[in-house]
Coordinates of C-alpha atoms in Angstrom, one line a residue:
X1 CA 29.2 25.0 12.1
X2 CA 28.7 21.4 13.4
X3 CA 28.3 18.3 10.3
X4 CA 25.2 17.9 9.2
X5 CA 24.0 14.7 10.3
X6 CA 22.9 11.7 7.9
X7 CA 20.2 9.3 7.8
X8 CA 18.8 7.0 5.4
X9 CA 15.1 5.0 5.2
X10 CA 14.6 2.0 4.4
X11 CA 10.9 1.1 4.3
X12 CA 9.2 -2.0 4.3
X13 CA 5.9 -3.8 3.6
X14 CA 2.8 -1.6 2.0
X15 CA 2.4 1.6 -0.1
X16 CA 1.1 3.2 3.6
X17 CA 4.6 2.7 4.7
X18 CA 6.0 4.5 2.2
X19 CA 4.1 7.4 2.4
X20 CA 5.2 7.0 6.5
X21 CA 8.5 6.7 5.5
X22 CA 8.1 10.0 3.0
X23 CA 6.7 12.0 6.8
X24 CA 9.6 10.7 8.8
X25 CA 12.0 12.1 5.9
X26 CA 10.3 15.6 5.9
X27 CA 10.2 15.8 9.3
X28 CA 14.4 14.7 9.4
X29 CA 14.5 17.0 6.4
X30 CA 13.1 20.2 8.4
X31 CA 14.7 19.5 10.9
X32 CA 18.6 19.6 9.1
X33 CA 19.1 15.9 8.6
X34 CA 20.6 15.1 5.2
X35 CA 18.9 12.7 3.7
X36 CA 21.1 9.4 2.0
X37 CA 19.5 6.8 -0.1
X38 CA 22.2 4.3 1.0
X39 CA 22.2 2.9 4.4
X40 CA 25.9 2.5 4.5
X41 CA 26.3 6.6 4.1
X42 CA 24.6 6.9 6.5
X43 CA 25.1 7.9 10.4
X44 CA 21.9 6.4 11.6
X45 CA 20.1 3.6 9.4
X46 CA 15.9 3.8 10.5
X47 CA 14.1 0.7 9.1
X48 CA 10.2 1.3 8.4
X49 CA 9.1 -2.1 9.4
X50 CA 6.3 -4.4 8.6
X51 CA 4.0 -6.3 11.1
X52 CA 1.3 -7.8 9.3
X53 CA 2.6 -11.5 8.7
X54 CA 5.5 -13.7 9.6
X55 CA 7.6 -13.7 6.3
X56 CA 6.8 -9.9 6.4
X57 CA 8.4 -10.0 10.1
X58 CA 10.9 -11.7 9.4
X59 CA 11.7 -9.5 5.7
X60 CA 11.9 -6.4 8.9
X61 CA 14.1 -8.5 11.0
X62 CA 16.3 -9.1 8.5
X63 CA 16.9 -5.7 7.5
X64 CA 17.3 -4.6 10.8
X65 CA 20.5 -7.2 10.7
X66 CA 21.6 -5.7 7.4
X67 CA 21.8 -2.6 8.4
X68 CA 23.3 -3.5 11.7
X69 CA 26.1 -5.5 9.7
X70 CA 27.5 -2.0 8.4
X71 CA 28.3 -0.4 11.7
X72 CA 30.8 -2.9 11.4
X73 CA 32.6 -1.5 7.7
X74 CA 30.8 1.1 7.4
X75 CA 29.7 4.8 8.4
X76 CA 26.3 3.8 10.2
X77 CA 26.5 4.3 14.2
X78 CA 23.2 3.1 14.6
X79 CA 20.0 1.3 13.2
X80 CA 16.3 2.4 14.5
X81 CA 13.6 0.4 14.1
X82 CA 10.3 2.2 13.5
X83 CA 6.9 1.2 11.5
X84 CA 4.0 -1.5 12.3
X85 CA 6.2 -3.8 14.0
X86 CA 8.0 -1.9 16.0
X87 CA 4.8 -0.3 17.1
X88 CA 3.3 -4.0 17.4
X89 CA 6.0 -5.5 19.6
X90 CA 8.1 -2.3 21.0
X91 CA 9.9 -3.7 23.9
X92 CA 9.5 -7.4 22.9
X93 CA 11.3 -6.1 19.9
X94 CA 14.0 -4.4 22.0
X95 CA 14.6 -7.4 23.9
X96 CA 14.7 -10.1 21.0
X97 CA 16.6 -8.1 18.8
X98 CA 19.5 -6.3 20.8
X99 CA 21.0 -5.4 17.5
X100 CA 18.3 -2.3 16.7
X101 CA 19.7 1.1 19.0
X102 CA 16.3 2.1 19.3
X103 CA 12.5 0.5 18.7
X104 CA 10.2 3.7 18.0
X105 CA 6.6 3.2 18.1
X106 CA 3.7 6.0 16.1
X107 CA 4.2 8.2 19.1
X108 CA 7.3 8.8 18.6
X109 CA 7.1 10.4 15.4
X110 CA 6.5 13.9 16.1
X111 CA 9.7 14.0 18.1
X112 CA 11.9 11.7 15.1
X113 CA 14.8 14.3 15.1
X114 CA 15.6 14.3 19.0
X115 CA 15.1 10.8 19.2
X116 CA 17.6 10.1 16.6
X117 CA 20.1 12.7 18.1
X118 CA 19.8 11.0 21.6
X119 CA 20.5 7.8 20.3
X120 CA 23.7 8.8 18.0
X121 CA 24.8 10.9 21.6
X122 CA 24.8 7.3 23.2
X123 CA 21.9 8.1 25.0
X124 CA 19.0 5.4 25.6
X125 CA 15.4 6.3 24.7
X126 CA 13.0 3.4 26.7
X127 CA 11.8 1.6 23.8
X128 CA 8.4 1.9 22.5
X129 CA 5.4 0.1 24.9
X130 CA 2.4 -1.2 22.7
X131 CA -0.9 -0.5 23.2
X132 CA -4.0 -1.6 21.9
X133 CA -4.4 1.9 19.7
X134 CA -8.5 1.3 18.9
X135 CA -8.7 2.6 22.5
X136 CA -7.1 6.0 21.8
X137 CA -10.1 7.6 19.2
X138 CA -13.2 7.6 20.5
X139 CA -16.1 4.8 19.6
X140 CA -18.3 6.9 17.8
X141 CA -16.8 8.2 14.3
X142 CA -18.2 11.7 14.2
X143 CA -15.7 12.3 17.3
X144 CA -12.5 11.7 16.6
X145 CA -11.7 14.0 14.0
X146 CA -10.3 16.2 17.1
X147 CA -8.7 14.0 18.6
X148 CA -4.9 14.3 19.6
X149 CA -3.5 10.6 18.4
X150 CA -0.4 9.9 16.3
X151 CA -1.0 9.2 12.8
X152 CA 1.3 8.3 10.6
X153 CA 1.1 9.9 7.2
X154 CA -1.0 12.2 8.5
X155 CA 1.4 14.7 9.1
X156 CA 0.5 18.6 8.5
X157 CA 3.2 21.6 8.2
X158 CA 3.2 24.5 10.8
X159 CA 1.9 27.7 8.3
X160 CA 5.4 29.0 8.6
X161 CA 8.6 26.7 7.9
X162 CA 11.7 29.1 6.9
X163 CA 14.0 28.0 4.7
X164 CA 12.5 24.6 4.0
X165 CA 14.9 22.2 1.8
X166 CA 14.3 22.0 -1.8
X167 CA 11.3 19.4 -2.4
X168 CA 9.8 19.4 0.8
X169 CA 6.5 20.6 1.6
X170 CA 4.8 22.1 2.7
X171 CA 3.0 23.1 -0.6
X172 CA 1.3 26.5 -0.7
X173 CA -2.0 26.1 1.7
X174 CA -2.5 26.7 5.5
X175 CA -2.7 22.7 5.9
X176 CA 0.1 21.7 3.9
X177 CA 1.7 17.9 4.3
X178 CA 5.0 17.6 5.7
X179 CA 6.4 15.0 3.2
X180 CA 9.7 14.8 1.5
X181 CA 9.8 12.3 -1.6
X182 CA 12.7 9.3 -1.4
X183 CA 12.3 8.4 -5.3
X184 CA 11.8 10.4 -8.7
X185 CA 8.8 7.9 -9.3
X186 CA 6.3 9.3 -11.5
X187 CA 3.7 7.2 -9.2
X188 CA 3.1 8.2 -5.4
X189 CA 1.0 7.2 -2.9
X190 CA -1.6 9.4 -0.8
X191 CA -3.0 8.2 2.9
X192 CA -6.6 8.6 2.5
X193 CA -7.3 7.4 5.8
X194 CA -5.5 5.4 8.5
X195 CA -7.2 2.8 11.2
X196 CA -9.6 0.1 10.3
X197 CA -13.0 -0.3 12.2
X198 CA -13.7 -4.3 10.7
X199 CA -12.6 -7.0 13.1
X200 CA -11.5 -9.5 10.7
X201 CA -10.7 -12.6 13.0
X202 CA -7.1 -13.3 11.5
X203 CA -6.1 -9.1 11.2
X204 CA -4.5 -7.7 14.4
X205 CA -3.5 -4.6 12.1
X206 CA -6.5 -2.0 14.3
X207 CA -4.5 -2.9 17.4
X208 CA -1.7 -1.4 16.5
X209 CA -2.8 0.9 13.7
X210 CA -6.5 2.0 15.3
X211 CA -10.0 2.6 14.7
X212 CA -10.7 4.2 11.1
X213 CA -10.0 8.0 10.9
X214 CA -10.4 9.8 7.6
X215 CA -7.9 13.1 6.5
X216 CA -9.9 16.2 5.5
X217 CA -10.4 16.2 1.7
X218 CA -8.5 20.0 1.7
X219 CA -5.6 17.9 3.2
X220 CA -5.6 15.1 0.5
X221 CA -6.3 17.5 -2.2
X222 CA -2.8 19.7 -1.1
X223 CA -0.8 16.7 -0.9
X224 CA -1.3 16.1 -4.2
X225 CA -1.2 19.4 -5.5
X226 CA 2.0 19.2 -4.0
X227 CA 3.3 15.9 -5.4
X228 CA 2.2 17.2 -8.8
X229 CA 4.4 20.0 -8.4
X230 CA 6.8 17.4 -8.0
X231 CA 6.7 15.3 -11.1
X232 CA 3.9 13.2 -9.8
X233 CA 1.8 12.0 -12.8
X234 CA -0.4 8.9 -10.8
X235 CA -1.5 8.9 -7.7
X236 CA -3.2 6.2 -5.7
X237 CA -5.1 6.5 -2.6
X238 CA -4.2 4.2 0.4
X239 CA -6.0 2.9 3.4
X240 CA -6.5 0.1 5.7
X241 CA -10.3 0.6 3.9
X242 CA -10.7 3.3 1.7
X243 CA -14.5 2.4 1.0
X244 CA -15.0 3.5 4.5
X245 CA -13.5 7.2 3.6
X246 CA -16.0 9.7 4.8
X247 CA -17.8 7.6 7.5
X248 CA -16.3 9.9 10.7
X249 CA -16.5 13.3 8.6
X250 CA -20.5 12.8 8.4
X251 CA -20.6 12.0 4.8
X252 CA -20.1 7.8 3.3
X253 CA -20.1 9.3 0.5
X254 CA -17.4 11.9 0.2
X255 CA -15.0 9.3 -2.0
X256 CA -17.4 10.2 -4.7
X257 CA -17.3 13.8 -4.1
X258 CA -13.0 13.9 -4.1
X259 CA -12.4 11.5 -7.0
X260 CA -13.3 14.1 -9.4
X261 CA -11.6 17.1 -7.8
X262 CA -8.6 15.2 -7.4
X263 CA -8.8 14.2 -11.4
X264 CA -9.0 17.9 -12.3
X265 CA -5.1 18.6 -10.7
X266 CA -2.7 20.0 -12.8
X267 CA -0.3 18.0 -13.7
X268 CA -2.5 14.6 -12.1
X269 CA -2.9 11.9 -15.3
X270 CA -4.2 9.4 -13.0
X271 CA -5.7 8.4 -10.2
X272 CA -6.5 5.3 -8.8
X273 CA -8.0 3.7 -5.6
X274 CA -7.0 0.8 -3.5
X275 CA -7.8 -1.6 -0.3
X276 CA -12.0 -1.6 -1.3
X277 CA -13.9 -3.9 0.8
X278 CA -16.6 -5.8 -0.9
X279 CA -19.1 -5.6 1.2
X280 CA -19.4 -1.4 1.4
X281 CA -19.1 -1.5 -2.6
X282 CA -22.1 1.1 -3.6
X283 CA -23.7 1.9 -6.8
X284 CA -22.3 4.9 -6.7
X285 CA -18.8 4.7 -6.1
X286 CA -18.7 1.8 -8.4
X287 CA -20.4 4.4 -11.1
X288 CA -17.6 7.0 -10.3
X289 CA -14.6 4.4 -10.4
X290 CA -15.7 3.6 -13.8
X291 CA -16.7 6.8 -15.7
X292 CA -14.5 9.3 -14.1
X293 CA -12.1 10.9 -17.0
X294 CA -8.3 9.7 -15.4
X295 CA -9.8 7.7 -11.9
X296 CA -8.6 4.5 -13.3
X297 CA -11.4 1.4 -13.2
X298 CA -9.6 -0.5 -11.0
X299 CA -10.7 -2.6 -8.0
X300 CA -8.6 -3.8 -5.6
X301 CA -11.2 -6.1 -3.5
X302 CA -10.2 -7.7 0.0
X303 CA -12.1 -10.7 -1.0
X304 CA -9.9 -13.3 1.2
X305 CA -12.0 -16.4 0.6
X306 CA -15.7 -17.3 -1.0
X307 CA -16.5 -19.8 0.9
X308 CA -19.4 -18.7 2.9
X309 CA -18.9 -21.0 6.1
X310 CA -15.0 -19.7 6.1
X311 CA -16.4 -16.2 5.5
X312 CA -18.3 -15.8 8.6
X313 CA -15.7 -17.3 10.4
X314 CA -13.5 -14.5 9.4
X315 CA -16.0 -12.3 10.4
X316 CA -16.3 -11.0 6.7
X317 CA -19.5 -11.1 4.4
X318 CA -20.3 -12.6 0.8
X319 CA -20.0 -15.6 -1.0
X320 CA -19.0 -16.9 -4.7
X321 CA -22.2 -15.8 -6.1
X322 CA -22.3 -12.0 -4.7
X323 CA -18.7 -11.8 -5.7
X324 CA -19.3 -13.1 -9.1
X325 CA -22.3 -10.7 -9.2
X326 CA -20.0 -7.9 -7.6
X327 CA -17.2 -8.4 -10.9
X328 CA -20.3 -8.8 -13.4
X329 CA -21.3 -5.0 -12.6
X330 CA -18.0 -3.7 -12.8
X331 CA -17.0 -5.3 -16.2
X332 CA -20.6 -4.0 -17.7
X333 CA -20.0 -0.6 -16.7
X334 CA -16.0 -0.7 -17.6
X335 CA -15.1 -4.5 -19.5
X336 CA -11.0 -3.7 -19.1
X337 CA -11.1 -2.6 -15.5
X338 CA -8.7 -4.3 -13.4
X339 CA -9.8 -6.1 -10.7
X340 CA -7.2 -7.9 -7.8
X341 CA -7.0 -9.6 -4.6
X342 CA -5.8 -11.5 -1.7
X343 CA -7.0 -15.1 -0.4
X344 CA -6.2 -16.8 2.7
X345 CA -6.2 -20.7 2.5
X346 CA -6.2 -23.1 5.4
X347 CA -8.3 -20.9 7.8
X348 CA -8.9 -23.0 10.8
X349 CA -12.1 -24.6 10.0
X350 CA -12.0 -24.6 6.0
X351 CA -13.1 -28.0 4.6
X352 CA -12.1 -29.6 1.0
X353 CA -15.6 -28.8 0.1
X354 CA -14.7 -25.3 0.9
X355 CA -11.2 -24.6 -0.5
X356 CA -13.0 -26.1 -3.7
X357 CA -15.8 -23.6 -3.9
X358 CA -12.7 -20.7 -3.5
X359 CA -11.3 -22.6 -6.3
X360 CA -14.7 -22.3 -8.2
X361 CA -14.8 -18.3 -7.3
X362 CA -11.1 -18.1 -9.0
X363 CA -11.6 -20.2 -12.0
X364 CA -14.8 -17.8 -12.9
X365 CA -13.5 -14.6 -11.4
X366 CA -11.1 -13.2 -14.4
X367 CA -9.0 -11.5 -11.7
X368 CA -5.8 -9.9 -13.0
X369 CA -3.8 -10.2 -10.0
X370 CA -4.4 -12.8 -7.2
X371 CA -2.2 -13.1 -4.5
X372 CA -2.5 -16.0 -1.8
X373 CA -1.1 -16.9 1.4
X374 CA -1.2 -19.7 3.9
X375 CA -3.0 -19.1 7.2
X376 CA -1.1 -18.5 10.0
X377 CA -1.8 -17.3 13.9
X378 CA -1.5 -13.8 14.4
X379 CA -1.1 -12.6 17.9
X380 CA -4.0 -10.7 19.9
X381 CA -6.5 -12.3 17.0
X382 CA -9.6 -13.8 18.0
X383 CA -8.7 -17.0 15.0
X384 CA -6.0 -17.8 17.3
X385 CA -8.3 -19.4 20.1
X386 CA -10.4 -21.2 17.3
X387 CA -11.0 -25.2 16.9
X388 CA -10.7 -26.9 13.7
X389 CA -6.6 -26.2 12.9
X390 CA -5.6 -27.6 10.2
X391 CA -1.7 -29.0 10.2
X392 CA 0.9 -27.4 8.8
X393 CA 1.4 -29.8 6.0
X394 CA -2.4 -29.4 4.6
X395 CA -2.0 -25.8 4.7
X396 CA 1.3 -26.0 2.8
X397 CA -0.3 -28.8 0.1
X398 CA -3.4 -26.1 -0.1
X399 CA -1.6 -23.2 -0.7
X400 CA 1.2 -24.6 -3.3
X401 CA -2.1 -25.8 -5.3
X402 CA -3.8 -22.3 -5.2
X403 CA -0.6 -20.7 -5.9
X404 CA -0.2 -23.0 -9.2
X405 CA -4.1 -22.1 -10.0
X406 CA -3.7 -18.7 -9.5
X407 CA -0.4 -18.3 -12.0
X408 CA -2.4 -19.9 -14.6
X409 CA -5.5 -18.3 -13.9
X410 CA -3.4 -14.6 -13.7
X411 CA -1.8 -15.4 -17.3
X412 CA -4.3 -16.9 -19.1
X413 CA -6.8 -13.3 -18.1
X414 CA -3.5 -11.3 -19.6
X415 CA -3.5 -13.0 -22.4
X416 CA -7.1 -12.3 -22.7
X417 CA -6.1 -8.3 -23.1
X418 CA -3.9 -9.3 -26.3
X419 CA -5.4 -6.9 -29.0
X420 CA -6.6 -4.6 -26.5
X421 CA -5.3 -0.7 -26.9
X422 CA -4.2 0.3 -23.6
X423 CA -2.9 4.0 -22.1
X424 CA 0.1 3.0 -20.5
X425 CA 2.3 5.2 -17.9
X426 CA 6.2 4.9 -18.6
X427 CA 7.6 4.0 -15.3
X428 CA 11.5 2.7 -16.5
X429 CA 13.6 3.4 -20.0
X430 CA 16.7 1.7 -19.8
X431 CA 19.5 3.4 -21.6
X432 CA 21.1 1.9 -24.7
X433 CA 24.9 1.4 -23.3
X434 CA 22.9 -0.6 -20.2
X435 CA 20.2 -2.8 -22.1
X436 CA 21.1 -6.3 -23.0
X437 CA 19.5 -6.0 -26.6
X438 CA 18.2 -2.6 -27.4
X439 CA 16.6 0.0 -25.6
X440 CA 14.2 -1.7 -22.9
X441 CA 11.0 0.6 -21.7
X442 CA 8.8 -0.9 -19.0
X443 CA 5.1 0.7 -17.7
X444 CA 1.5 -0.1 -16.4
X445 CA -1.7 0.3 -17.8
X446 CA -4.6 1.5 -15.7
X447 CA -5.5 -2.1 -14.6
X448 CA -2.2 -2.7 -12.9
X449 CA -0.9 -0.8 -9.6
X450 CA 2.9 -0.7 -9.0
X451 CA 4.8 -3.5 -7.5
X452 CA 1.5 -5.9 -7.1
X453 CA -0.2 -6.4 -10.7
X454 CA 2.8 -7.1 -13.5
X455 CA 3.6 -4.6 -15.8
X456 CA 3.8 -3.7 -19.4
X457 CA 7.1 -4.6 -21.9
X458 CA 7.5 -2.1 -24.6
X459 CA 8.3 -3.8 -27.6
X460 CA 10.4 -0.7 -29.1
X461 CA 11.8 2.4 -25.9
X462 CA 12.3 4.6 -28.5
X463 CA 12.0 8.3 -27.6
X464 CA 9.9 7.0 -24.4
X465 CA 10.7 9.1 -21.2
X466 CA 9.3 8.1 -17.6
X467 CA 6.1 10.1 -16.6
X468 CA 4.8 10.0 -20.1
X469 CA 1.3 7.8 -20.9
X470 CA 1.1 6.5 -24.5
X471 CA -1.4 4.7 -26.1
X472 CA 0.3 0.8 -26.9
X473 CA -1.4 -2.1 -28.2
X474 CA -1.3 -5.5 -26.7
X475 CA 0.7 -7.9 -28.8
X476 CA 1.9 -11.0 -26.4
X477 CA 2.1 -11.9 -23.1
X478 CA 5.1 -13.1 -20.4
X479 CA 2.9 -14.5 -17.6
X480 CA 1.0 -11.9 -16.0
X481 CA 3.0 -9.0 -17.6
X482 CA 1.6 -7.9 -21.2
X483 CA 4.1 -7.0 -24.3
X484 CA 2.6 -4.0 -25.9
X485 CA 3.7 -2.0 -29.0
X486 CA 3.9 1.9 -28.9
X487 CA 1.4 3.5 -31.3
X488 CA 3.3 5.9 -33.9
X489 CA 1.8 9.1 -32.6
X490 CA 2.2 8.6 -29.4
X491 CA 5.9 8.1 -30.1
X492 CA 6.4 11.3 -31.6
X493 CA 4.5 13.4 -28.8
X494 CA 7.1 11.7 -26.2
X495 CA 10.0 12.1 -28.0
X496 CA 9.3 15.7 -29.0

């Protein structure tokens, strides 16, 4: 009986990666491949990579040197480079980077396993040639729900898979995902929808990702069915533009309809939403993100600037006001929801009068999580051919000062929640014999999403066990992460 062959994923940028990532091992998975968490076990090393912005790029580049370092001391015979920038760049890729044995693009997905073999055999697969992929679903919505286009995350099993591996779907269901977990996380993420149908001046992400295209709500409903069956207590839903779910299936509104149903799965504690676009905020998802029993209130808001001259220019809607008036809703209809987002400083074109007025929106926004970054020319983007750059040494001043503004602004709104009683999912106990004093427990209340939004510090880990939610109260602050003290029942209903 020939070895089993290894491989081992190592993903990349976003939370829709991951769940990419989680395909690409199912697929391996059902295909024989023994899955390794450590590059360095593993015969062929495939790196999920990020295209979306150049320290992202270069975060994928050097990865793919990593693991091309251990074919040198270690077992790895080769290192595949797969995800949004190899689809982005394919051959350019190839040719820049001689060190990757193979540059897959989405396309190549279906076909992972004999890829991966030809490539370990010594063979050469012609690396991936990109394409703008908006041009491969049709224009109008309502059409391309039959259409035959790769998308990742997207995955569904055959009806019949014999003998599948322990933890890998498909879950029971003619439309089961083909997904195999990488992590014991108590939190995973579900593709909603993949594509993006806003043309955003600076985003290049619908050339290579394509036009919006929602899953089937039976589809999104079985995955998770799935994942609780695997230990899955939070889920949270992933797009390009999740407020856009629905749009192509005939119905704008179906978010509203499958928040509930997904609430009501065994097993399912939480569930919570992210990539909302301001502008297609309604009434009535806001209602449903706020009074659903376990859909978290928490709004993860592409607001990007609030300027309204650097708005239009990005080809994106609003100003300081409507956001203000935006946050005022959701705070009367749920005052602890959690509310994030990402600016862009140094747009070509932004004035001092305008960074100020983003600086206004921030200083009266109350966000809990802010992230900002520094404008720079993406490839393929219509910003790219605009007048009215600004150097590199203004953009750098600007975004060091927002950066300052937004740590401040970040700790001062946790500190804010001190006194507040929050239900908070244990993510990490540290054991005894490994903690520096004590027995550390770390988790995140419904207002913070993993990796992006800080976390919650457990003053006593006592008896707490990951996948458990227990009701803490808010006694101190460390920057944006909150220090909260396990209530005495709750402490007794984990440990028992």
């Amino acid at each position: 009986m020939p070895e089993r062959r290894t491989v081992a994923l190592v993903t990349l940028g976003c939370a829709r990666n991951e769940v990419d990532s989680e395909e690409l091992a199912g697929r391996l998975a059902a295909d024989g491949w023994e899955l390794v968490e450590d590059a360095a076990d593993a015969d062929v090393a495939v790196v999920n990579t990020c295209g979306f912005v150049e320290a992202a790029k270069k975060d994928s580049v050097d990865a793919l040197l990593e693991a091309n370092d251990l074919k040198d001391h270690g077992k790895t015979q080769a290192v595949v480079a797969v995800g949004c920038m190899a689809e982005r760049y394919g051959k350019e890729l190839a040719e820049a980077l001689p060190e990757a044995d193979g540059v897959l693009g989405f396309d190549d997905y279906a076909d992972i396993s004999d890829r991966l073999r030809t490539i370990l055999n010594g063979g050469i697969h012609a690396s991936h040639t990109p394409r703008d992929r908006r041009k491969l679903l049709p224009i109008s919505p309502a059409e391309r729900q039959e259409a035959e286009v790769a998308l990742p995350g997207h995955a569904q099993a055959p009806t019949e898979l014999p003998d599948l591996p322990t933890g890998l779907a498909p879950a029971s269901g003619p439309r089961a995902p083909l997904r195999r977990r990488l992590d014991k996380s108590p939190v995973a993420s579900v593709k909603l929808a993949s594509g993006c149908d806003r043309r955003c001046s600076f985003c290049a992400i619908p050339s290579f990702r394509g036009s919006f295209i929602s899953r089937r709500p039976s589809d999104v409903l079985g995955e998770t069915r799935w994942l609780a069956e695997q230990g899955v207590k939070e889920i949270m839903l992933v797009s390009e533009n999740n407020t856009s779910y629905g749009k192509d299936l005939g119905d704008i509104r179906l978010l509203e309809t499958l928040l509930p149903e997904l609430a009501e799965v065994d097993g399912i504690e939480r569930v919570r939403v992210s990539y909302l676009q301001p502008a297609e905020m309604r009434p009535g998802l806001i209602d449903v993100l706020t009074s659903t029993p376990k859909v978290v209130p928490y709004f993860d808001l592409s607001f990007q600037h609030s300027a309204p001259d650097v708005l239009r220019a990005m080809r994106r809607f609003g100003d300081t006001d409507r956001f203000l008036e935006l946050l005022d809703t959701i705070r009367t209809k749920a005052p602890q929801a959690g509310v994030r987002s990402n600016f862009i400083v140094g747009f070509p074109g932004e004035k001092e009068s305008d960074f100020a007025e983003l600086e206004r929106f921030l200083t009266h926004a109350r966000l809990d999580a802010i992230g900002v970054f520094g404008y720079s020319d993406e490839d393929g983007t219509e910003a790219v051919t605009y007048d009215g750059k600004l150097d590199a040494d203004t953009i750098a001043e600007r975004l060091a000062h927002m950066q300052r503004l937004a740590e401040e602004l970040t700790s001062q709104r946790a500190e804010e929640r001190i006194g507040e009683t929050l239900e908070v999912l244990v993510e990490t106990v540290v054991p005894l014999d490994e903690a520096e004093e004590g027995e550390g427990a770390y988790g995140r209340a419904a207002h913070q999403a993993p990796e992006t939004d800080g976390q919650v510090v457990f003053t006593d880990g006592t008896g707490l066990v990951p996948g458990r939610i227990v009701t803490a109260k808010v006694v101190g602050t460390l920057g944006v992460d909150l220090v909260a003290e396990p209530l005495g029942m709750d402490l007794e209903e984990a440990a028992g």
